[in-house]
CSV table of C-alpha atoms and ligand atoms in Angstrom, one decimal:
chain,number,residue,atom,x,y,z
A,1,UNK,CA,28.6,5.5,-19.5
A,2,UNK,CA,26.8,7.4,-16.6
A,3,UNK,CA,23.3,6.0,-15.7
A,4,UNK,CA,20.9,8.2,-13.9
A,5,UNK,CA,18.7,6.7,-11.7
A,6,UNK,CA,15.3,8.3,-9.9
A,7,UNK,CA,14.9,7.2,-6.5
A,8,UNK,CA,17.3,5.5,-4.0
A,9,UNK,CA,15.5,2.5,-2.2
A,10,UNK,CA,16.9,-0.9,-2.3
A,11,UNK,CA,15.9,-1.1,-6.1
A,12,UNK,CA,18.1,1.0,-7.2
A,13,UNK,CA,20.5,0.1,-4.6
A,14,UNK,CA,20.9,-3.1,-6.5
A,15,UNK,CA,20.8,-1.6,-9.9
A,16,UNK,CA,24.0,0.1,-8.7
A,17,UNK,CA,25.6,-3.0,-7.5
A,18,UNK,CA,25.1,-4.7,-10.8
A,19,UNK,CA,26.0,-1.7,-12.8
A,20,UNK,CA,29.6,-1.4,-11.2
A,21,UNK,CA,30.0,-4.9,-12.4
A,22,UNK,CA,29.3,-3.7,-16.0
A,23,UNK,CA,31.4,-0.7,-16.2
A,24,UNK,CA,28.7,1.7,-15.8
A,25,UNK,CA,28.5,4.7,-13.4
A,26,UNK,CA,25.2,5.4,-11.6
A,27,UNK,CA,23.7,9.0,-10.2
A,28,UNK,CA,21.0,8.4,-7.9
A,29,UNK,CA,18.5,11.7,-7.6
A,30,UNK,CA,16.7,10.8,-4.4
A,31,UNK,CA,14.2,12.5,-1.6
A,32,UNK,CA,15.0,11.2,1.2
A,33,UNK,CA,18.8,10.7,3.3
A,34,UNK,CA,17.8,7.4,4.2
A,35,UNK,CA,18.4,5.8,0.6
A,36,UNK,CA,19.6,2.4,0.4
A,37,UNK,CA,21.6,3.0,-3.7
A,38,UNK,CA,23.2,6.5,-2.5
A,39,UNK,CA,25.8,4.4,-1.0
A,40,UNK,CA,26.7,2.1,-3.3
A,41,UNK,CA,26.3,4.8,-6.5
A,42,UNK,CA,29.4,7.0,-8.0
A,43,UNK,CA,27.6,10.1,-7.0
A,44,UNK,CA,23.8,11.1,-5.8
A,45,UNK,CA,21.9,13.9,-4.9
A,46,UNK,CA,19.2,14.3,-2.3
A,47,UNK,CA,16.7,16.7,-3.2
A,48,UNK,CA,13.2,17.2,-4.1
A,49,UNK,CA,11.9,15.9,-7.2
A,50,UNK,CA,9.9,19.0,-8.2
A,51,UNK,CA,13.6,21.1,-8.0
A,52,UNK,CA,14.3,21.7,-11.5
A,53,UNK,CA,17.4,23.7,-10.9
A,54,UNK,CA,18.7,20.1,-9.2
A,55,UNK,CA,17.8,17.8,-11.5
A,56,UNK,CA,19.3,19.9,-14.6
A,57,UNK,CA,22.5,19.4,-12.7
A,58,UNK,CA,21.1,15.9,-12.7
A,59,UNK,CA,20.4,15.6,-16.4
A,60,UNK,CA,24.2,17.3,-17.1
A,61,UNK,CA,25.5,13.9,-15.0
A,62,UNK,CA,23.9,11.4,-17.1
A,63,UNK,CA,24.0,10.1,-21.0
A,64,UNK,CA,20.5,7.7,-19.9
A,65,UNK,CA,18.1,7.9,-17.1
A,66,UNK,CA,16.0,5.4,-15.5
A,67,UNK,CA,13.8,4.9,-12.5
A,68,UNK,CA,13.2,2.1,-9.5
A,69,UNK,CA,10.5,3.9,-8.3
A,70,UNK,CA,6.9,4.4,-10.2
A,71,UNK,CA,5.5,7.2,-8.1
A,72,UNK,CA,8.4,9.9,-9.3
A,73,UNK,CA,5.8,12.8,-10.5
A,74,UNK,CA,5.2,12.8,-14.3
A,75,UNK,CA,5.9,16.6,-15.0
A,76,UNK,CA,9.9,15.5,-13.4
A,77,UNK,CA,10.0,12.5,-15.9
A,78,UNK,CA,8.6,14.2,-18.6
A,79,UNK,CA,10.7,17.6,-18.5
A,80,UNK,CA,13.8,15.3,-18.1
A,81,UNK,CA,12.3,13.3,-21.2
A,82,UNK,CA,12.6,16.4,-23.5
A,83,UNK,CA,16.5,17.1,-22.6
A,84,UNK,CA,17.3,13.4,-22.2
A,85,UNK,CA,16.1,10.0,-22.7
A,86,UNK,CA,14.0,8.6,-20.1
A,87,UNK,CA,13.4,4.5,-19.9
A,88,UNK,CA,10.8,3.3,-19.9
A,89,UNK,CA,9.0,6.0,-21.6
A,90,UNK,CA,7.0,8.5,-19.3
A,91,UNK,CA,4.3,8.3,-20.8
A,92,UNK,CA,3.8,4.6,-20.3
A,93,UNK,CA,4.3,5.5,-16.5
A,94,UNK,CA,1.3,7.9,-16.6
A,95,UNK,CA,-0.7,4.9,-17.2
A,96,UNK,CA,1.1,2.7,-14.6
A,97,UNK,CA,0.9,4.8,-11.5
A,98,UNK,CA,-3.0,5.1,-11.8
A,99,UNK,CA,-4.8,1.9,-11.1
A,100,UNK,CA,-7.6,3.2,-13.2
A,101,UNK,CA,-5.9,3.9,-15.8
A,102,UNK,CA,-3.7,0.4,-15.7
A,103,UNK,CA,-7.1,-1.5,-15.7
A,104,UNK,CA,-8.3,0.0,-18.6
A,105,UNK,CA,-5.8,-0.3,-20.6
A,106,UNK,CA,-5.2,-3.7,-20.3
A,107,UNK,CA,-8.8,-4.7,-21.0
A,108,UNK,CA,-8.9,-2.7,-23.9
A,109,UNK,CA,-6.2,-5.1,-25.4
A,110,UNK,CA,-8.8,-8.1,-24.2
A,111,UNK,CA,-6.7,-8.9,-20.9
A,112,UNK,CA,-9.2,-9.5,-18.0
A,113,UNK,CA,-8.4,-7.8,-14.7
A,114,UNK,CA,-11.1,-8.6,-11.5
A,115,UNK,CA,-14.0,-6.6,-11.8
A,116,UNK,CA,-13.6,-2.9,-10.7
A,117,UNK,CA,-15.3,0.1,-10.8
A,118,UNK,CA,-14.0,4.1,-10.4
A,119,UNK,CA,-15.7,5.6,-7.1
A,120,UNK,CA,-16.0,9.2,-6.4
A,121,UNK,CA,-18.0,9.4,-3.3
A,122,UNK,CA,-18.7,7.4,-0.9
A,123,UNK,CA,-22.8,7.7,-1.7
A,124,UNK,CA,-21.6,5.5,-5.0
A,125,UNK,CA,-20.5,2.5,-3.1
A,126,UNK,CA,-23.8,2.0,-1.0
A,127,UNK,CA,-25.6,1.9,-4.5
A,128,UNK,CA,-23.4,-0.8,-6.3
A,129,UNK,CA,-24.6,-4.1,-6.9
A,130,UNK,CA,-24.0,-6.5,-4.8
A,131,UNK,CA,-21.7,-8.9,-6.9
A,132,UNK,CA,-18.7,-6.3,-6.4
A,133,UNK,CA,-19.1,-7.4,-2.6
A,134,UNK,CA,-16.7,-7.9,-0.7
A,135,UNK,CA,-14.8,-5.3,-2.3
A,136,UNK,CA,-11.6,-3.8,-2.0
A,137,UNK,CA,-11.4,-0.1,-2.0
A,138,UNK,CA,-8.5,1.0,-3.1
A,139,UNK,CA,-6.7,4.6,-3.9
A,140,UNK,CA,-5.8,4.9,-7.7
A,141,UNK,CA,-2.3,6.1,-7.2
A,142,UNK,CA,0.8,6.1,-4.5
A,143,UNK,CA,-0.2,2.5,-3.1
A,144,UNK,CA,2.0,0.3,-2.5
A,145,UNK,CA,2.6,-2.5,-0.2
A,146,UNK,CA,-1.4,-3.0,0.4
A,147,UNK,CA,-1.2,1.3,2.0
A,148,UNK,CA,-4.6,2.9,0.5
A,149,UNK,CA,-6.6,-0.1,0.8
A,150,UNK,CA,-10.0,-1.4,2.7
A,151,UNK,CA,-11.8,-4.2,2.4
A,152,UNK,CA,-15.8,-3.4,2.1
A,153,UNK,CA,-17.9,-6.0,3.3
A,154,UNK,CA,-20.9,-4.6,1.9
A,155,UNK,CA,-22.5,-1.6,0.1
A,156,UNK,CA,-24.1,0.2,3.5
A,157,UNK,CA,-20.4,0.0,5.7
A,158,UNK,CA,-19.5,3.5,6.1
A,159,UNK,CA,-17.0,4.6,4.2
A,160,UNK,CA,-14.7,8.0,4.6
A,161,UNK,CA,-14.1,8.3,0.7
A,162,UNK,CA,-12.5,11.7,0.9
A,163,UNK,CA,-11.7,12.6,-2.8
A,164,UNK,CA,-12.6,11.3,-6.2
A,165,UNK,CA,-9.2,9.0,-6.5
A,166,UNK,CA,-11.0,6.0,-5.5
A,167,UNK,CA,-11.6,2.0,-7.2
A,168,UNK,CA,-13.6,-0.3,-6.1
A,169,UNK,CA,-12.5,-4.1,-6.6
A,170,UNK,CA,-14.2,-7.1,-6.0
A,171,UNK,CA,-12.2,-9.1,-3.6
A,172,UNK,CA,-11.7,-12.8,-4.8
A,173,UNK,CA,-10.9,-16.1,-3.3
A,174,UNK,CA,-7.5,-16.3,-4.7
A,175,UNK,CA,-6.0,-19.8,-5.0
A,176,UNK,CA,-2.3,-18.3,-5.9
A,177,UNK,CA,-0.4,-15.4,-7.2
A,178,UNK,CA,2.2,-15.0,-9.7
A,179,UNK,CA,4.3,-12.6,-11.4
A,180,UNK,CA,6.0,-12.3,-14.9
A,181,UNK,CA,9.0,-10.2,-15.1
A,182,UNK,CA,9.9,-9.4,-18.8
A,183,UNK,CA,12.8,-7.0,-20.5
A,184,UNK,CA,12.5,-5.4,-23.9
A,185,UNK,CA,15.0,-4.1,-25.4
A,186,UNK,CA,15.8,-1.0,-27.6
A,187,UNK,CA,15.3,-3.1,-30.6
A,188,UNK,CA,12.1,-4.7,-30.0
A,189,UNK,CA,13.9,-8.3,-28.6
A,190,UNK,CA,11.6,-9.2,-26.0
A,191,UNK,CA,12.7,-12.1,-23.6
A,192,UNK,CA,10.7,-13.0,-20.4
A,193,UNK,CA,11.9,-14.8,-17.3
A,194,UNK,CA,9.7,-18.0,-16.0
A,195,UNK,CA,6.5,-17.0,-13.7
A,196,UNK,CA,7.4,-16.4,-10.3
A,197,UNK,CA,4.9,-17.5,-7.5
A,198,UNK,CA,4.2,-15.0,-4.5
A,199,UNK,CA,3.1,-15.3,-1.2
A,200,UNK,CA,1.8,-12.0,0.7
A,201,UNK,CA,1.3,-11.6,4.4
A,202,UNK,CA,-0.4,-8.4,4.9
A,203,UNK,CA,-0.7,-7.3,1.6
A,204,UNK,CA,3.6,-7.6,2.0
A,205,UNK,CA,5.2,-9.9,-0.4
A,206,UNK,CA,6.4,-12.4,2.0
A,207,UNK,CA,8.0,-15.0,-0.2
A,208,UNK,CA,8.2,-15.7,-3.9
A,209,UNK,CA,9.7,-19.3,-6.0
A,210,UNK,CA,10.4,-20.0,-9.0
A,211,UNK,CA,9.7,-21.2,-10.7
A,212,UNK,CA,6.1,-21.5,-9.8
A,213,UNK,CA,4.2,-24.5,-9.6
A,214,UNK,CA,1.3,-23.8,-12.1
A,215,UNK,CA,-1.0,-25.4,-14.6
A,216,UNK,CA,1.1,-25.3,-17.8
A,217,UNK,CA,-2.1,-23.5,-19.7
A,218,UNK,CA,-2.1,-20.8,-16.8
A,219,UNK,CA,2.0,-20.6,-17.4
A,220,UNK,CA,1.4,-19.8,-21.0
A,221,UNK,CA,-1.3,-17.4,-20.6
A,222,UNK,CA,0.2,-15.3,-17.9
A,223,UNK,CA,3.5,-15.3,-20.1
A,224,UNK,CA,1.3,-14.3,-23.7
A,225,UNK,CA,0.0,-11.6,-21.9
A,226,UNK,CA,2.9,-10.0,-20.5
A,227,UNK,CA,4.7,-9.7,-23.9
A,228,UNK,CA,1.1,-8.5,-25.4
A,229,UNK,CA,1.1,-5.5,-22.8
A,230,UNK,CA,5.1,-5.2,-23.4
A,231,UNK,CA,4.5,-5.0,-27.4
A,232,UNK,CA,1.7,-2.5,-27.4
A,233,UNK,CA,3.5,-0.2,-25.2
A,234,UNK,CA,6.9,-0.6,-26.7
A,235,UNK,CA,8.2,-1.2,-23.5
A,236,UNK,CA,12.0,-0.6,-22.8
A,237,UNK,CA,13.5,-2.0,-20.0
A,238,UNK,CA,12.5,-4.7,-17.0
A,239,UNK,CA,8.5,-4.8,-16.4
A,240,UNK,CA,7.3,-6.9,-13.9
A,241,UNK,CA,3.1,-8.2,-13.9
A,242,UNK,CA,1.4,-9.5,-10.7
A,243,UNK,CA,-1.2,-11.6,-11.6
A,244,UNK,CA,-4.4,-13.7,-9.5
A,245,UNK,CA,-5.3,-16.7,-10.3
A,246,UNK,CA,-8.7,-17.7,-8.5
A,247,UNK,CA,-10.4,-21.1,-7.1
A,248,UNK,CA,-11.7,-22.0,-10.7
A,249,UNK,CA,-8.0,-21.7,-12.2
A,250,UNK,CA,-9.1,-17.8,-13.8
A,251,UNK,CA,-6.3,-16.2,-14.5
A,252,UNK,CA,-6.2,-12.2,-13.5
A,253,UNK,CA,-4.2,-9.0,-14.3
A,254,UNK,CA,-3.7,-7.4,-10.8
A,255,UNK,CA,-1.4,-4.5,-11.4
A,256,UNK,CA,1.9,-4.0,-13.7
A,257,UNK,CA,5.3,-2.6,-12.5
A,258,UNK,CA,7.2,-0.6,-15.0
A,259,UNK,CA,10.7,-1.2,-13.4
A,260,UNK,CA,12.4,-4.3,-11.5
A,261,UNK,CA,9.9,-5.5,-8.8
A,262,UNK,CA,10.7,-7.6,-5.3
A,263,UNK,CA,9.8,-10.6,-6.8
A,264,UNK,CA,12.2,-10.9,-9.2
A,265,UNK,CA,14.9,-10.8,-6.6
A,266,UNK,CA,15.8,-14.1,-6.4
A,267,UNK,CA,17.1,-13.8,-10.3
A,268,UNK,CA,20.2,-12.3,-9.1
A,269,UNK,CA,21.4,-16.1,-7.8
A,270,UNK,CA,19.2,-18.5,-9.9
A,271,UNK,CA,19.5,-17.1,-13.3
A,272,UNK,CA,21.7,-16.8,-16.1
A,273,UNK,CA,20.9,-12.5,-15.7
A,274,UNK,CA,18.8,-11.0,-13.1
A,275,UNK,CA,16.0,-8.6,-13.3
A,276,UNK,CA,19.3,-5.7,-12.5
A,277,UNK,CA,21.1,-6.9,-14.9
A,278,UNK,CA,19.0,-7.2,-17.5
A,279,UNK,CA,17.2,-3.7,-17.5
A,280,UNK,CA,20.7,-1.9,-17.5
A,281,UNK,CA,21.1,-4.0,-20.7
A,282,UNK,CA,18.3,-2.6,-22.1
A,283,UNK,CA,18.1,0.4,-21.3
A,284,UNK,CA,22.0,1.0,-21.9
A,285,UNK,CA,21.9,-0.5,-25.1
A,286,UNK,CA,24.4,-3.6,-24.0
A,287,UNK,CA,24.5,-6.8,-25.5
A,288,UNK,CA,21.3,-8.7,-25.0
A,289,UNK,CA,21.3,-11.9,-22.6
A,290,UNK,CA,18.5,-14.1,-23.0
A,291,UNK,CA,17.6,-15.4,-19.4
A,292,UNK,CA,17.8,-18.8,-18.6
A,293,UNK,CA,16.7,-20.0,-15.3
A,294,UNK,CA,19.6,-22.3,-13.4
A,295,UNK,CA,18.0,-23.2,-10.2
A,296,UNK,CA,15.4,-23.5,-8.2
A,297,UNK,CA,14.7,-20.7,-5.7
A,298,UNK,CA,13.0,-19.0,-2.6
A,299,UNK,CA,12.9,-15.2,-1.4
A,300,UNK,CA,12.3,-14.4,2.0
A,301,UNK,CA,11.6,-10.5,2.3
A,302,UNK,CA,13.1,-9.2,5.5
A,303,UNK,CA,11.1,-6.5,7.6
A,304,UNK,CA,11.2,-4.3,10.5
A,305,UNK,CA,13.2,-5.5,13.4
A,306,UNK,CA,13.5,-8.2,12.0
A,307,UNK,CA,16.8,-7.5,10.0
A,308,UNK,CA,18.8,-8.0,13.5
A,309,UNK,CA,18.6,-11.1,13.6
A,310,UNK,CA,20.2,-11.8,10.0
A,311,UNK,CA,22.7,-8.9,10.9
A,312,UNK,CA,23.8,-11.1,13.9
A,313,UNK,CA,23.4,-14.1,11.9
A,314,UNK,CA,26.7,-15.6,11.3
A,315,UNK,CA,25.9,-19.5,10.1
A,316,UNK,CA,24.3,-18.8,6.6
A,317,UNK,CA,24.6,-22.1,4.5
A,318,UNK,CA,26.1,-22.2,1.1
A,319,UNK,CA,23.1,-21.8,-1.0
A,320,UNK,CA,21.7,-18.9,1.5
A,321,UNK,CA,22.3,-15.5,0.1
A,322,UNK,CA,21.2,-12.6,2.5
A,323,UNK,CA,20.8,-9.0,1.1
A,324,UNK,CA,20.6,-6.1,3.5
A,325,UNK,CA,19.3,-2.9,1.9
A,326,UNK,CA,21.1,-1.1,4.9
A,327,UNK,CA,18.5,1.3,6.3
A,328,UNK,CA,19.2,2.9,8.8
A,329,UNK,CA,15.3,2.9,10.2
A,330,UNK,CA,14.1,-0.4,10.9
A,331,UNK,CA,10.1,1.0,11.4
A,332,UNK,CA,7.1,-2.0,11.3
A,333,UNK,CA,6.3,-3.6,8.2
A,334,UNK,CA,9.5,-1.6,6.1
A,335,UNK,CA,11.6,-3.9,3.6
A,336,UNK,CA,14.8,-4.4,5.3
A,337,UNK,CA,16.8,-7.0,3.6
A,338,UNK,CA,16.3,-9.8,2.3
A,339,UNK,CA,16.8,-13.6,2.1
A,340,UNK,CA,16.9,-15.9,-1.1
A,341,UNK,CA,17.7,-19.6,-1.0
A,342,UNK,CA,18.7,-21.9,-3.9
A,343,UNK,CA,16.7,-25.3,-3.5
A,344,UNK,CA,17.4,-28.9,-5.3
A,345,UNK,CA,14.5,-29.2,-8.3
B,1,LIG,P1,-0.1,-3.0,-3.9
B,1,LIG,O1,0.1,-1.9,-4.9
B,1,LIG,O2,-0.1,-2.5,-2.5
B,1,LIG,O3,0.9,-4.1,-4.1
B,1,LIG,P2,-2.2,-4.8,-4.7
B,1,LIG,O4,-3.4,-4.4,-5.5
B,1,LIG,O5,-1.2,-5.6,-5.5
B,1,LIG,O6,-1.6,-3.5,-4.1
B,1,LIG,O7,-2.6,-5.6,-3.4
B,1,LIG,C1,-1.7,-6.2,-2.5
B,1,LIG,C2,-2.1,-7.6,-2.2
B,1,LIG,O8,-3.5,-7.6,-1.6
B,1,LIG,C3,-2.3,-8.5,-3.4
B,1,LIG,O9,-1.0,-9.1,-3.8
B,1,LIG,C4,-3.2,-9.6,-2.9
B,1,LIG,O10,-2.6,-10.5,-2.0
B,1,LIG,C5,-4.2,-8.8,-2.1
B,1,LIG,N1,-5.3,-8.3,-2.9
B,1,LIG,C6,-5.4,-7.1,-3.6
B,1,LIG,N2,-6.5,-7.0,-4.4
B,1,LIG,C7,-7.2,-8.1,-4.2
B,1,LIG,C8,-8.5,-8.6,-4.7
B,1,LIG,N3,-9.2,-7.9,-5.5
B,1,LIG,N4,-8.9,-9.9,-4.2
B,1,LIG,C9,-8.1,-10.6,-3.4
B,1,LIG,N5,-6.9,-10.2,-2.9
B,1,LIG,C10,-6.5,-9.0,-3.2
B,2,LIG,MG1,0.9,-5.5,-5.7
């Protein structure tokens, strides 16, 4: 079976390294040279993603296509849709990749997120209330990795609001985060993985555990609403949800990633099935694996420089398992590698 796969970072990189291992060729369709998965895929092909001509030759490489990447443009998923199936559904992606949108829809199915509201000039802001203060204001697509965000401290700071694809977000006192990585499959069989708690430096994911050290009520909730979200959309494939929890022990939908997400990294050594492994099942078709956690872990993410140290780095201990995603540009703040450690419960 060849698996098609849109974009090349260290996602899909280790979606191809886990698909090898199951008999299944990948295709990676990729922008830029400097892709991670092109070199450990069957074949790839670095073009644009609005070059039809390219990714019919794409489509006629492929029996199934997926994507590690939520920002692929939606008219490139959804022609690709009508010629061949596309998982997770476009459609649901449309939703994803604009925060707006993503908010909405999970309070319409009663799932609270922190209070935001749309902003289309920057005249808005200086005449909200002053409960949404601080605020973050954040772009409603492309962001990743905290890019497209300010922190507001108050409605009269300037603001250079140059378009009309703006939120607003209260900023809370956040006591922790966690995340929720969950698979459906092409059936309907739903399994989640144990919540995952996250540590950001810089609005980077710094380091994640699992599993996380939570309130067991908070552990429930966080893991009813993920398959709630999952169910309504008919979800195929691995979806991962970032949640807040506050200093009163609220618990908060922050944002939803249709695809695998860096959290759920440390899966590949401390469960049964990682978060790879599990959305080539699904999304393949393969026999289902339910996942079962089997140690305790940490993730370390790797950035910039700092990925020549572990390349020189020749004493790792037994339960050290270090990933490098093999760029070849090492630039400030850019997920390099990274480092996951199995730890005694
Ligand atoms: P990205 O798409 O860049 O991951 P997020 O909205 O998840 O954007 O923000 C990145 C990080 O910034 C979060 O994980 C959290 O640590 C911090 N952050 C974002 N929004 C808020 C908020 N409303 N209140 C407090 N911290 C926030
Ligand atoms: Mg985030």
């Amino acid at each position: 079976m060849n698996l098609g796969i849109l974009g090349g970072g260290q996602l899909g990189m280790m979606l191809c390294q886990t698909a090898s291992k199951l008999g299944i060729n990948t295709f990676i369709y990729t922008d830029s040279n400097d892709s991670p998965a092109i070199n450990f895929s069957n074949s790839y092909l670095v073009k644009n993603y609005d070059d039809f001509k390219e990714i019919d030759n794409f489509i006629k490489g492929c029996d199934i296509i997926t994507y590690e990447f939520e920002n692929i443009p939606f008219t490139t998923l959804d022609y690709i849709n009508k010629k061949l199936e596309v998982h997770p559904s476009p459609n649901i992606n449309l939703v994803i990749q604009d925060r707006l949108t993503e908010k909405k829809y999970v309070n319409q199915l009663g799932i609270p997120t922190v209070p935001f509201v749309e902003i289309k000039s920057s005249d808005e802001i200086s005449k909200l209330p002053n409960n949404y203060f601080p605020g973050i204001l954040k772009t409603r697509k492309m962001g990743y990795d905290g890019k497209g965000q300010t922190v507001i401290e108050d409605p009269n700071q300037i603001q250079n609001v140059n378009n009309d694809q703006y939120i607003l977000e209260k900023k809370i006192d956040l006591k922790k985060e966690i995340s929720v990585i969950g698979v459906r499959y092409l059936d309907g069989t739903l399994f989640t993985y144990q919540p995952i708690q996250n540590i950001h430096q810089n609005q980077i994911l710094y380091k994640s555990s699992s599993p996380a050290q939570i309130d067991p009520k908070i552990y429930n909730q966080s893991i009813k609403w993920s398959e709630k979200i999952i169910e309504s959309m008919e979800y195929v494939g691995v979806i991962c949800f970032e949640y807040f929890i506050d200093k009163n022990e609220e618990l908060f939908l922050n944002e939803i990633a249709p695809r695998v997400h860096n959290s759920g990294h440390l899966t590949i050594e401390s469960y049964n099935v990682s978060q790879f492994e599990s959305h080539i099942r699904a999304v393949c078709n393969l026999p289902k694996v339910e996942p079962q956690l089997i140690n305790h872990s940490e993730m370390y993410n790797i950035l910039g420089e700092e990925i020549e140290i572990y390349r020189k780095r020749s004493n790792f201990l037994t339960n050290e398992y270090f990933h490098d995603y093999h760029k070849k540009q090492p630039k400030s703040g850019r997920k390099m590698g990274h480092l996951t450690k199995l730890i005694s419960s």
